[in-house]
mmCIF file of C-alpha atoms in Angstrom:
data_model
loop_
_atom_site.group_PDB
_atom_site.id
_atom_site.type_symbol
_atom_site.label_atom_id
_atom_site.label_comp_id
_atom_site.label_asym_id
_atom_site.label_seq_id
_atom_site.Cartn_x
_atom_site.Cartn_y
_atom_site.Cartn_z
ATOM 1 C CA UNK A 117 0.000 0.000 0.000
ATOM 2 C CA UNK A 118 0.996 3.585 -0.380
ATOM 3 C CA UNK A 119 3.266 5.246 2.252
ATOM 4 C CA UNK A 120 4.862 1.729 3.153
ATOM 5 C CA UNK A 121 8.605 0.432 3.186
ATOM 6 C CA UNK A 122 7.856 -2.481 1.053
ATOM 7 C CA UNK A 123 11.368 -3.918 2.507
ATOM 8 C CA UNK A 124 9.508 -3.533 6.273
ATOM 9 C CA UNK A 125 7.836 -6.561 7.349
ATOM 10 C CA UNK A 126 3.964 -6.300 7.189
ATOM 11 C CA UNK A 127 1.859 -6.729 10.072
ATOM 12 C CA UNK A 128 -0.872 -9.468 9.199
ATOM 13 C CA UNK A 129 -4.273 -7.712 9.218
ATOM 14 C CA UNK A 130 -6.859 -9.550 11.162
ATOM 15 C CA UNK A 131 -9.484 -10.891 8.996
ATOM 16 C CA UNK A 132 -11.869 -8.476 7.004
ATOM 17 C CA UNK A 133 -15.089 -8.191 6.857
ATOM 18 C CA UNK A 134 -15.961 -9.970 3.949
ATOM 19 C CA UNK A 135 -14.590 -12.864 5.664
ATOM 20 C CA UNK A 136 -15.745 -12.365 8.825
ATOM 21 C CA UNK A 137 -19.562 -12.657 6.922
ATOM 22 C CA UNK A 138 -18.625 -15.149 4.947
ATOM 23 C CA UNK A 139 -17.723 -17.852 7.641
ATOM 24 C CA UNK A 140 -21.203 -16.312 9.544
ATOM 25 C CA UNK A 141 -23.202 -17.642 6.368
ATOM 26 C CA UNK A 142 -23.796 -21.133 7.338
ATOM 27 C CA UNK A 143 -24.456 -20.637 10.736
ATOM 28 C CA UNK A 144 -27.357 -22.545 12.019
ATOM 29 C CA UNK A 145 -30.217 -20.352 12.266
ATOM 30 C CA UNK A 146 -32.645 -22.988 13.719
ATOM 31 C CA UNK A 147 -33.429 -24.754 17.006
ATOM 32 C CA UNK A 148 -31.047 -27.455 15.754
ATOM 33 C CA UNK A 149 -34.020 -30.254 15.487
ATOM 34 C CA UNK A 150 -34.301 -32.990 13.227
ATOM 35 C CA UNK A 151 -36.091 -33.366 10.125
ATOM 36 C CA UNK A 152 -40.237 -33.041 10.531
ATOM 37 C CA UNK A 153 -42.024 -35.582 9.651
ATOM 38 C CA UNK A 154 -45.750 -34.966 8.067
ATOM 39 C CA UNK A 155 -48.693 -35.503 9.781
ATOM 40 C CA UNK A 156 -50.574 -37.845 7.842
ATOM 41 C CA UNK A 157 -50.296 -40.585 10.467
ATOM 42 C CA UNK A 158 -51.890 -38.906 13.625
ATOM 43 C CA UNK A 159 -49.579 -40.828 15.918
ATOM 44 C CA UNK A 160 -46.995 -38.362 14.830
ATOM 45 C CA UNK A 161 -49.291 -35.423 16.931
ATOM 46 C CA UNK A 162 -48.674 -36.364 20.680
ATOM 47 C CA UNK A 163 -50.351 -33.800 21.613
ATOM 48 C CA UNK A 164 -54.087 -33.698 22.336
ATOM 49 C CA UNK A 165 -56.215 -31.277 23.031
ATOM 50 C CA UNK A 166 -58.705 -32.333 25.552
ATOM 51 C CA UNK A 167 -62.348 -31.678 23.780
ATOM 52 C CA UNK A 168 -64.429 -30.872 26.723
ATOM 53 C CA UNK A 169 -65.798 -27.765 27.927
ATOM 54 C CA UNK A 170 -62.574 -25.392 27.708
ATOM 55 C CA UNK A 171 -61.392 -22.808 24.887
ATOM 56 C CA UNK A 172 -59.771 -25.197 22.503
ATOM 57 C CA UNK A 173 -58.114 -22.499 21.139
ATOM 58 C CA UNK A 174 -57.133 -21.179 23.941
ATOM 59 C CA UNK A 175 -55.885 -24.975 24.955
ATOM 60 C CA UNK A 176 -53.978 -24.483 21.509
ATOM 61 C CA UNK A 177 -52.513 -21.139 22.038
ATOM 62 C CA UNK A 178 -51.286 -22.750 25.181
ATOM 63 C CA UNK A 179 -49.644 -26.306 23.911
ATOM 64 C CA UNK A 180 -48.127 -23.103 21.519
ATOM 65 C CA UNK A 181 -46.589 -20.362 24.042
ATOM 66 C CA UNK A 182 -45.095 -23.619 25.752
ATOM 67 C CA UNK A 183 -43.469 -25.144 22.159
ATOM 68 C CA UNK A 184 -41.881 -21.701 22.494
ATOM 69 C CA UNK A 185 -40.301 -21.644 25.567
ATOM 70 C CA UNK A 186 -39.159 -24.988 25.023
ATOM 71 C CA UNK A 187 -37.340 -23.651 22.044
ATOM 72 C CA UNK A 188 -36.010 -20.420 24.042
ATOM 73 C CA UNK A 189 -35.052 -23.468 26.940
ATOM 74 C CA UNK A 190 -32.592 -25.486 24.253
ATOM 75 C CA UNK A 191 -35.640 -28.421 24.499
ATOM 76 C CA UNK A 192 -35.408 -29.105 20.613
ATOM 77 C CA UNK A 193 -37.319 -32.391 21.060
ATOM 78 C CA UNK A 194 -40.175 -31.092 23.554
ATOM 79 C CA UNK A 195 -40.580 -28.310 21.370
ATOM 80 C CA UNK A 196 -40.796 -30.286 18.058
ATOM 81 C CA UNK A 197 -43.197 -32.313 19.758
ATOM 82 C CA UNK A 198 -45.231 -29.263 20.750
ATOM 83 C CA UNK A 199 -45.193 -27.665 18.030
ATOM 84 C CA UNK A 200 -46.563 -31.020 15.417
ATOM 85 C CA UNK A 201 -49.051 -31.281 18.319
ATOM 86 C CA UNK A 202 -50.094 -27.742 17.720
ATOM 87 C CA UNK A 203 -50.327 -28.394 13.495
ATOM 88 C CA UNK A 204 -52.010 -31.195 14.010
ATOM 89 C CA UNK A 205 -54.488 -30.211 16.123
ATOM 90 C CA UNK A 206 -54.897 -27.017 14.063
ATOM 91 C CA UNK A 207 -55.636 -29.024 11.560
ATOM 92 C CA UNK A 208 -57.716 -31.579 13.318
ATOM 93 C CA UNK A 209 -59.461 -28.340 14.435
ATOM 94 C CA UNK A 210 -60.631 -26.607 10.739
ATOM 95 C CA UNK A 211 -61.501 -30.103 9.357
ATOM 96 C CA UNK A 212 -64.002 -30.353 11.848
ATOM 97 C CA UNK A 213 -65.137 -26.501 11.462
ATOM 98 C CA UNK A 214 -65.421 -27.167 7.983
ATOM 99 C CA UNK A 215 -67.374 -30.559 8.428
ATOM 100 C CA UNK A 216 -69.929 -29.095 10.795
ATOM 101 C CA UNK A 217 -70.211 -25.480 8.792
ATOM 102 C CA UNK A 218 -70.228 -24.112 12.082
ATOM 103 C CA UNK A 219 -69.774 -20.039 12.341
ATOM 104 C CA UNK A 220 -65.767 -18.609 11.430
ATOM 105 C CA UNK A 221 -62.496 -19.618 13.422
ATOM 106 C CA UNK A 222 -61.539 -16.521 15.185
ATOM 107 C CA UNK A 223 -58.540 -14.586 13.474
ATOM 108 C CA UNK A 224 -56.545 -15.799 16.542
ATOM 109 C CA UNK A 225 -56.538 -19.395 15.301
ATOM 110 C CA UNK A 226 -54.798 -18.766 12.425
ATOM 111 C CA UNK A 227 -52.275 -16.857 14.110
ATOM 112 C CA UNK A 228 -51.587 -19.945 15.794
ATOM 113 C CA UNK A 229 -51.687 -22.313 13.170
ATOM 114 C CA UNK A 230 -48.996 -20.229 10.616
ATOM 115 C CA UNK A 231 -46.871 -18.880 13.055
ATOM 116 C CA UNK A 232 -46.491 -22.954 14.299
ATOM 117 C CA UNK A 233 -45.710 -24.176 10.569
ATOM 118 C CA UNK A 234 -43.133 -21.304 10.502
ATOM 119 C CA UNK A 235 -41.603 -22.494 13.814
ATOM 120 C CA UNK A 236 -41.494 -25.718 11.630
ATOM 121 C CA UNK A 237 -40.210 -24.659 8.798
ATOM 122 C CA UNK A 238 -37.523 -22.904 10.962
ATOM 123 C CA UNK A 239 -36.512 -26.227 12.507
ATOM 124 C CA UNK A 240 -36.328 -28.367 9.643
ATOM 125 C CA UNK A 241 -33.311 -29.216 7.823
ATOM 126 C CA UNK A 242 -35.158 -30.185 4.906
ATOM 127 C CA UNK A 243 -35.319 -27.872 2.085
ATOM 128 C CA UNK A 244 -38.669 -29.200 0.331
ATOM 129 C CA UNK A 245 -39.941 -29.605 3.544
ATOM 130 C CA UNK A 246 -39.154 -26.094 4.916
ATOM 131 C CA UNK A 247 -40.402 -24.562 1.415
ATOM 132 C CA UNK A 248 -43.963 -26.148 2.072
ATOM 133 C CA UNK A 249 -44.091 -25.293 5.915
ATOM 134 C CA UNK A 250 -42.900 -21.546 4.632
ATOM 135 C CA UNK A 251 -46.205 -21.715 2.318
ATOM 136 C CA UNK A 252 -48.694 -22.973 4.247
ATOM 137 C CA UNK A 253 -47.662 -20.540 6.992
ATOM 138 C CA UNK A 254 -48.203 -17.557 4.649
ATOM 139 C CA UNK A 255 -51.630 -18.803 3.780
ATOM 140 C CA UNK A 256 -52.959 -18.924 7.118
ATOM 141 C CA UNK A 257 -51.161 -16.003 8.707
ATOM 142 C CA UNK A 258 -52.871 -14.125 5.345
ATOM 143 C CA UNK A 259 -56.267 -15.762 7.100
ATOM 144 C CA UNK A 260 -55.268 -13.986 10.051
ATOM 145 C CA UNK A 261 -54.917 -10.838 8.909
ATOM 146 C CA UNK A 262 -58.198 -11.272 6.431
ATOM 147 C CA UNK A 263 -60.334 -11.869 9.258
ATOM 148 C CA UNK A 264 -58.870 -8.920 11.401
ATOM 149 C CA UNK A 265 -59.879 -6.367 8.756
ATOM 150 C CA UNK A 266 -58.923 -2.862 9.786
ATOM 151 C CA UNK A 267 -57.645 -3.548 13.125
ATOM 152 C CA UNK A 268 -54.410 -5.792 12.501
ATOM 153 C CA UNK A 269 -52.830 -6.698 15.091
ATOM 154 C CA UNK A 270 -48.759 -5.428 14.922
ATOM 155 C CA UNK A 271 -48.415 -9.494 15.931
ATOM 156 C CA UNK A 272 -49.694 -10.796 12.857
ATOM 157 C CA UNK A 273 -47.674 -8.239 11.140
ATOM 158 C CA UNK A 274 -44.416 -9.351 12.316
ATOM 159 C CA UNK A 275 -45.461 -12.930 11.392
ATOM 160 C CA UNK A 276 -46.098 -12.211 8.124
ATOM 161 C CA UNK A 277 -42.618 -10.093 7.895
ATOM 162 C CA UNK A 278 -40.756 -12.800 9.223
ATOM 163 C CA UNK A 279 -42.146 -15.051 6.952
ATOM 164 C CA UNK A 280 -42.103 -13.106 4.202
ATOM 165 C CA UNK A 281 -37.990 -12.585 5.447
ATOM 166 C CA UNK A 282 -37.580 -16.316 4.929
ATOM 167 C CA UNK A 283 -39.443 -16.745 1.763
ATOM 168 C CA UNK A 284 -37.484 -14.101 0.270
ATOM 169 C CA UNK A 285 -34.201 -15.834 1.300
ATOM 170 C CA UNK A 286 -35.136 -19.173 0.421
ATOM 171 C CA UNK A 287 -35.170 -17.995 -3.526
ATOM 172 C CA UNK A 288 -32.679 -14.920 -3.138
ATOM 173 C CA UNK A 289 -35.534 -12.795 -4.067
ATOM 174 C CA UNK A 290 -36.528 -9.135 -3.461
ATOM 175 C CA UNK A 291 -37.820 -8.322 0.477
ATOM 176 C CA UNK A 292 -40.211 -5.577 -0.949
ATOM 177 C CA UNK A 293 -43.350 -7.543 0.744
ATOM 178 C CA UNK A 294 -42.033 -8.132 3.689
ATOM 179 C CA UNK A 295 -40.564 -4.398 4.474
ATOM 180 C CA UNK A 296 -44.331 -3.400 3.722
ATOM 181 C CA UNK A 297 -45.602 -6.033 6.404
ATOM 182 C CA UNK A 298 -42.627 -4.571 8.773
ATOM 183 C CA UNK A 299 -43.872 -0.960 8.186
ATOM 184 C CA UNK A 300 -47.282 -1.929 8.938
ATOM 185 C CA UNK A 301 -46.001 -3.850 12.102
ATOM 186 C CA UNK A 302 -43.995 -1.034 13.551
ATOM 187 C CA UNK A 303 -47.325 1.315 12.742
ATOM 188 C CA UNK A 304 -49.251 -1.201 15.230
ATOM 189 C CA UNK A 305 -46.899 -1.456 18.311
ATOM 190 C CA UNK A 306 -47.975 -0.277 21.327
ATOM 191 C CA UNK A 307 -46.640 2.918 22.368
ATOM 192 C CA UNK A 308 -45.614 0.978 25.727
ATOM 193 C CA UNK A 309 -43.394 -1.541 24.183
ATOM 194 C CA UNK A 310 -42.757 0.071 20.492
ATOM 195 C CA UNK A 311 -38.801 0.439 20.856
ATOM 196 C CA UNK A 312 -38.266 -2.879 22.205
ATOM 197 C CA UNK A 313 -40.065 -4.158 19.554
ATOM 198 C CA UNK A 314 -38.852 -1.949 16.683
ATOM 199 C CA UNK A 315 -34.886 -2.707 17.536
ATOM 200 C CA UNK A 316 -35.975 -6.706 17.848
ATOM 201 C CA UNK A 317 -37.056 -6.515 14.250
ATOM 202 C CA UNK A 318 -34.236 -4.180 13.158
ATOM 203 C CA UNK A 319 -32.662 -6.854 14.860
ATOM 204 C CA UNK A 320 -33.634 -9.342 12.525
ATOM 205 C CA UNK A 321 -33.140 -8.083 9.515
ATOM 206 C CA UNK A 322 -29.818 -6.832 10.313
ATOM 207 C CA UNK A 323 -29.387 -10.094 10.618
ATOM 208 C CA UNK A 324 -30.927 -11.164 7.617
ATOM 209 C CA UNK A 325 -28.665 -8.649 5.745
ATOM 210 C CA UNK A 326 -24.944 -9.773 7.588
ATOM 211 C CA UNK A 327 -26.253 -13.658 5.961
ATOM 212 C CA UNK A 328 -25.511 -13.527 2.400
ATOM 213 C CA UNK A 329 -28.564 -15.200 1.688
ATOM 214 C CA UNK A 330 -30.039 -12.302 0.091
ATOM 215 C CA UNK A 331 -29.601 -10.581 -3.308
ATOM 216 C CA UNK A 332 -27.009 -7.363 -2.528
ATOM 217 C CA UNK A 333 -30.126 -4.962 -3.069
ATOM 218 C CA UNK A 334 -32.283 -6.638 -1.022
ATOM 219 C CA UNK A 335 -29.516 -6.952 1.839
ATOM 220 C CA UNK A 336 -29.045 -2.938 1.161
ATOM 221 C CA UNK A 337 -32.950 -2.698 1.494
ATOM 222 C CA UNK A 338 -32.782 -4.142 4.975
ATOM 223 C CA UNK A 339 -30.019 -2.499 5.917
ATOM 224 C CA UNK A 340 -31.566 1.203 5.412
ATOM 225 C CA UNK A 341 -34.690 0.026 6.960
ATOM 226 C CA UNK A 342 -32.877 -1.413 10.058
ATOM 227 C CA UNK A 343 -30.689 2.016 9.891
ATOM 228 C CA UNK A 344 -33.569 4.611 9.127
ATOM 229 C CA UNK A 345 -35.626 3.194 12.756
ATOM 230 C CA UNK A 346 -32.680 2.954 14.655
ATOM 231 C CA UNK A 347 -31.849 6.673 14.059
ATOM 232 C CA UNK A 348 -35.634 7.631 14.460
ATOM 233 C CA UNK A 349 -35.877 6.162 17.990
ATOM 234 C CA UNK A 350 -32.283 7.893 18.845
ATOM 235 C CA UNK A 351 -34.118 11.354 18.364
ATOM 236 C CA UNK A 352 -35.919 10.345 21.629
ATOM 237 C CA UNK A 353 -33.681 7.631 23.397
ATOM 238 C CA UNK A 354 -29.882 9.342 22.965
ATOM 239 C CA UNK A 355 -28.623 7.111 25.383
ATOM 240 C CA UNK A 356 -30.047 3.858 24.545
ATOM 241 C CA UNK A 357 -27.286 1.107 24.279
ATOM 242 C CA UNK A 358 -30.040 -0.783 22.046
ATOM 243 C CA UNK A 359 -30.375 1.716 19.893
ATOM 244 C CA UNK A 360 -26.401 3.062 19.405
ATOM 245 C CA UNK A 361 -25.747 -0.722 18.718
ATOM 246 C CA UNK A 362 -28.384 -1.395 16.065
ATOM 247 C CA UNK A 363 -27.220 2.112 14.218
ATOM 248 C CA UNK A 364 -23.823 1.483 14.504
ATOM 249 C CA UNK A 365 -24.282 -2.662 13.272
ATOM 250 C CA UNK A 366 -26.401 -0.897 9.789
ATOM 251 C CA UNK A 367 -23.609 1.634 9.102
ATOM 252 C CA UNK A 368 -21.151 -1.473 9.371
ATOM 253 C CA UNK A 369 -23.025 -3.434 7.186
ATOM 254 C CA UNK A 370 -23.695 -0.844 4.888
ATOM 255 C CA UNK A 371 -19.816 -0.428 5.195
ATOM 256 C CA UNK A 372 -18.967 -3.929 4.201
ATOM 257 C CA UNK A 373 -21.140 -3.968 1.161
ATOM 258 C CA UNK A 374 -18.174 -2.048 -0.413
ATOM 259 C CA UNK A 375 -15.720 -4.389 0.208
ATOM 260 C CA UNK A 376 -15.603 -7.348 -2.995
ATOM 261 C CA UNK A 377 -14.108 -10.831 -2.800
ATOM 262 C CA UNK A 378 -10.733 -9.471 -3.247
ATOM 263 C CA UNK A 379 -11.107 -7.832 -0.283
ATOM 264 C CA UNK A 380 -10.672 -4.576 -1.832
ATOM 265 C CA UNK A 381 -12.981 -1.357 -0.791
ATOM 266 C CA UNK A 382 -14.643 0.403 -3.906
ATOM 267 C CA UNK A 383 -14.355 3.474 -2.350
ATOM 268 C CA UNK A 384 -11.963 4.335 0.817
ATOM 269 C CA UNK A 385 -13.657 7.642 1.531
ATOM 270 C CA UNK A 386 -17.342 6.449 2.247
ATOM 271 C CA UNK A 387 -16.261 3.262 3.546
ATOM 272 C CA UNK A 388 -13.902 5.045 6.306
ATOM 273 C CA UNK A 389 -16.788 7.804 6.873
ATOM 274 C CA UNK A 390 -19.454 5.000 7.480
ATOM 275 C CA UNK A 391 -17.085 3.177 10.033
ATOM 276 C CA UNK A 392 -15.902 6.239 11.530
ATOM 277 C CA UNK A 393 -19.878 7.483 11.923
ATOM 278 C CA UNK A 394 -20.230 3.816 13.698
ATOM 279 C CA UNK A 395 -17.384 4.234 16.096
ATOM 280 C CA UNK A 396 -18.429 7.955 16.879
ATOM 281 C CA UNK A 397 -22.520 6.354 17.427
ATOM 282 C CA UNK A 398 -20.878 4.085 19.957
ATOM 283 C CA UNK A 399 -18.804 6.650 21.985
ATOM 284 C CA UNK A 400 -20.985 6.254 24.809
ATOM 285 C CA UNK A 401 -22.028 3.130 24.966
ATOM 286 C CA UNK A 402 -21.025 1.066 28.349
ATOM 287 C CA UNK A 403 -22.751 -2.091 27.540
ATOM 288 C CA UNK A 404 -19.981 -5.027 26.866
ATOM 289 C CA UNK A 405 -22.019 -5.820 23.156
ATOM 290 C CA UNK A 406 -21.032 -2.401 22.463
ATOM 291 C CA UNK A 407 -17.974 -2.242 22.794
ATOM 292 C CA UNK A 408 -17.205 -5.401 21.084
ATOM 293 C CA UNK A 409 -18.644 -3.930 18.246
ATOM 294 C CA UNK A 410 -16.722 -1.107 18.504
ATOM 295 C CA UNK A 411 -13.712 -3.186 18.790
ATOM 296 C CA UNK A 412 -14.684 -4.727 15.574
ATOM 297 C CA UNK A 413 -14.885 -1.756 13.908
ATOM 298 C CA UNK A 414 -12.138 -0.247 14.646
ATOM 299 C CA UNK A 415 -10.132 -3.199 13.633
ATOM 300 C CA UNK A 416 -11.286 -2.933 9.800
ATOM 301 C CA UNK A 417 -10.784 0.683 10.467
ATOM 302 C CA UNK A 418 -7.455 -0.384 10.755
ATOM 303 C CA UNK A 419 -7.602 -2.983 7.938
ATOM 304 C CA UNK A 420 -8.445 0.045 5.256
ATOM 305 C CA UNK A 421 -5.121 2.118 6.173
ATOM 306 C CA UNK A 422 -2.460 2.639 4.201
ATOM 307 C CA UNK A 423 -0.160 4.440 6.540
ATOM 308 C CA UNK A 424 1.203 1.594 9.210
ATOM 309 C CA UNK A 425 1.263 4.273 11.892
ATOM 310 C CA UNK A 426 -2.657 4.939 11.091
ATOM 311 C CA UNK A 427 -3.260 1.426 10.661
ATOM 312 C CA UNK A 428 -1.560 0.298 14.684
ATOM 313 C CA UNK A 429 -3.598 3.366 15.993
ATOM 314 C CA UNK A 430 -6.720 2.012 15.196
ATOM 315 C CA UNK A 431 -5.687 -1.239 16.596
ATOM 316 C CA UNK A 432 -4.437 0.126 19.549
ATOM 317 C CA UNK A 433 -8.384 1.843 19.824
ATOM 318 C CA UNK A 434 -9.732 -1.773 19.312
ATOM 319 C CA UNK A 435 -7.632 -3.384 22.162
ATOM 320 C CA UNK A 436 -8.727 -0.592 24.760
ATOM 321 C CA UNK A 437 -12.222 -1.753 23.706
ATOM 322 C CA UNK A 438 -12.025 -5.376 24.250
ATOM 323 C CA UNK A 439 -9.674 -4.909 27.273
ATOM 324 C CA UNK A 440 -13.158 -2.513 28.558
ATOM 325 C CA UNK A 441 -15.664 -5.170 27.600
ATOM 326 C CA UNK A 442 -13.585 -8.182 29.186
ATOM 327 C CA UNK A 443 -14.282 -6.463 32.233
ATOM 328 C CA UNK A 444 -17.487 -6.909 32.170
ATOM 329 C CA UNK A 445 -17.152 -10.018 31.149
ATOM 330 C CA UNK A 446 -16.226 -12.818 28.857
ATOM 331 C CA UNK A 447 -14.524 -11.850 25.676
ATOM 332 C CA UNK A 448 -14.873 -13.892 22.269
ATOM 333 C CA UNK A 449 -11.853 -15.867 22.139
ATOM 334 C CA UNK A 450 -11.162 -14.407 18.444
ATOM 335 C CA UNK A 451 -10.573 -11.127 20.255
ATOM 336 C CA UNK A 452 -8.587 -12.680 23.480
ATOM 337 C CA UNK A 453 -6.618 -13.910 20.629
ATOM 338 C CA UNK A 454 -6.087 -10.642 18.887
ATOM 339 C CA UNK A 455 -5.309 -8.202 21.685
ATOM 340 C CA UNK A 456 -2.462 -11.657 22.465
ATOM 341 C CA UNK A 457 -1.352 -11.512 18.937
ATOM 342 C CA UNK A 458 -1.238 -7.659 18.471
ATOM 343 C CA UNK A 459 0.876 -7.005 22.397
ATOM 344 C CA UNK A 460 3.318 -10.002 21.429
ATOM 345 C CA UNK A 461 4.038 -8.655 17.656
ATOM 346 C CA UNK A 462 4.257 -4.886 19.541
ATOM 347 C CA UNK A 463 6.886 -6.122 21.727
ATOM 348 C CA UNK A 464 8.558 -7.787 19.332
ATOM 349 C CA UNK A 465 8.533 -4.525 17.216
ATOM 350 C CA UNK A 466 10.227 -2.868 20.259
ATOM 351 C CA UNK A 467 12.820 -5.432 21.027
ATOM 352 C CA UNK A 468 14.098 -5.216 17.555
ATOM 353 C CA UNK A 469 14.532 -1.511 17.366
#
């Protein structure tokens, strides 16, 4: 690079962040479980509902929540079982609506029954399988929101995002449906609860984005949308940790986007002003998350120098982060690894002059 002594030995830049995402891309996203089977064979559904005089679907809604927190617990099995309990009995449920031509399911029911096939389709490891589970989720959750008319609620509009999320991914396809389903959702929230709920779903499609699952202008879609509602609740929570993090995550991502599979940056000056705008968002932060991230950050701030000098200051920044957020707790061992690697070559430097 310019401004080096290519006779000098080079420092080995810690890895960038193209390949920092790429190893992240076939993470596990699910629960971990095992193949579902179908539910032809009711012996597969060992779960029951009990048919007396209690809310079935409130018995259903119940078997549900619990499939949940079994999944939240690490109880992949329980929760499997749960959950093709809830389908089944779902289904068990709308055959015998139909067969009766009683009066309509209340919109809650189909709440229940798509946002269980998309717990499903979420835990298999079968693509065909998690295809038709993505499908049949849409079509009820749809149902749900049908029934509700004007007064969605911002539940059923997350469901439908996150399914919509998935679909999208599954055949590297535009996210324009499910940002409208997010807007909607984010419209609905509760005043109470709306920022919690706003930075879980930037959350997620942050997430989404960092995958490489999605087209790159679908990834850059998320990433502005992520971005845009993390900087709208900042104009009212300054000091939210939540909130820095999720902004400074967006501008990274957006950040990376410029970097190809050479590892070279398209353009040096927007790339270091998006970083630098992250580092500067997480200034304040004190939670340990935070300044990981900032760590990070700085690190490919680092990784984008030409000047050596430039380069070892920004490493120097990243070390006094993750020496901060090791005392407040465990570090990743990638970083215990790199403050070790970067104070032994320092030394080293020193020893030599």
């Amino acid at each position: 690079m310019a401004g080096e002594d290519s006779s000098a030995p080079k420092r080995k830049r810690p890895m960038g962040l193209k390949a920092r995402s790429s190893k992240k891309a076939n993470a596990v996203t699910s629960a971990g479980a095992q193949e579902v089977a179908d539910f032809a064979d009711e012996t597969t559904a060992t779960v029951m509902l009990r048919g007396d005089d209690t809310n079935e679907i409130d018995e259903l809604e119940g078997i549900f929540t619990s499939a949940l927190e079994a999944l939240g617990e690490g109880e992949d099995e329980r929760a499997l079982t749960l959950l093709r309990g809830t389908v089944h009995e779902s289904d068990r449920l709308l055959r015998l609506h139909d067969t009766n031509g009683e009066g309509e399911l209340e919109p809650r029911f189909y709440y229940i029954y798509g946002s269980a096939l998309f717990s499903l389709a979420e835990a298999s490891q079968n693509i065909k399988d998690r295809g038709v589970y993505l499908e049949l989720a849409l079509h009820r959750l749809e149902q749900a929101r049908e029934k509700m008319g004007d007064g969605v609620e911002a539940r059923v509009w997350m469901a439908l995002a996150k399914v919509k999320l998935e679909i999208a991914a599954e055949a590297a396809s535009d996210v324009d449906a499910a940002v409208q389903a997010l807007d909607q959702a984010v419209q609905a929230f509760g005043a109470n609860d709306e920022a919690a709920q706003v930075l879980e779903a930037a959350d997620l499609v942050l997430s989404l984005a960092d995958s490489q699952r999605l087209p790159v202008c679908a990834s850059s879609r998320l990433i502005a949308w992520g971005m845009a509602q993390a900087r709208r609740l900042l104009q009212t929570q300054p000091d939210s940790d939540e909130c820095q993090c999720i902004l400074a995550r967006a501008l990274w991502l957006q950040a990376s986007a410029m970097i190809n599979d050479d590892d070279e940056i398209s353009d040096t000056l927007v790339f270091a002003k998006l970083l630098t705008e992250a580092v500067e968002v997480l200034e304040k932060t004190e939670s340990s998350d935070g300044l990981v991230l900032r760590g990070e950050i700085e690190i490919n701030l680092g990784n984008a120098q030409d000047e050596e000098l430039d380069m070892e200051q920004w490493y120097t920044k990243a070390v006094a982060s993750f020496r901060r957020a090791q005392e407040m707790g465990e570090l990743p061992e990638q970083f215990v690894q790199f403050i070790d690697d970067f104070e032994n070559e320092s030394d080293s430097d020193e020893s030599d002059e």
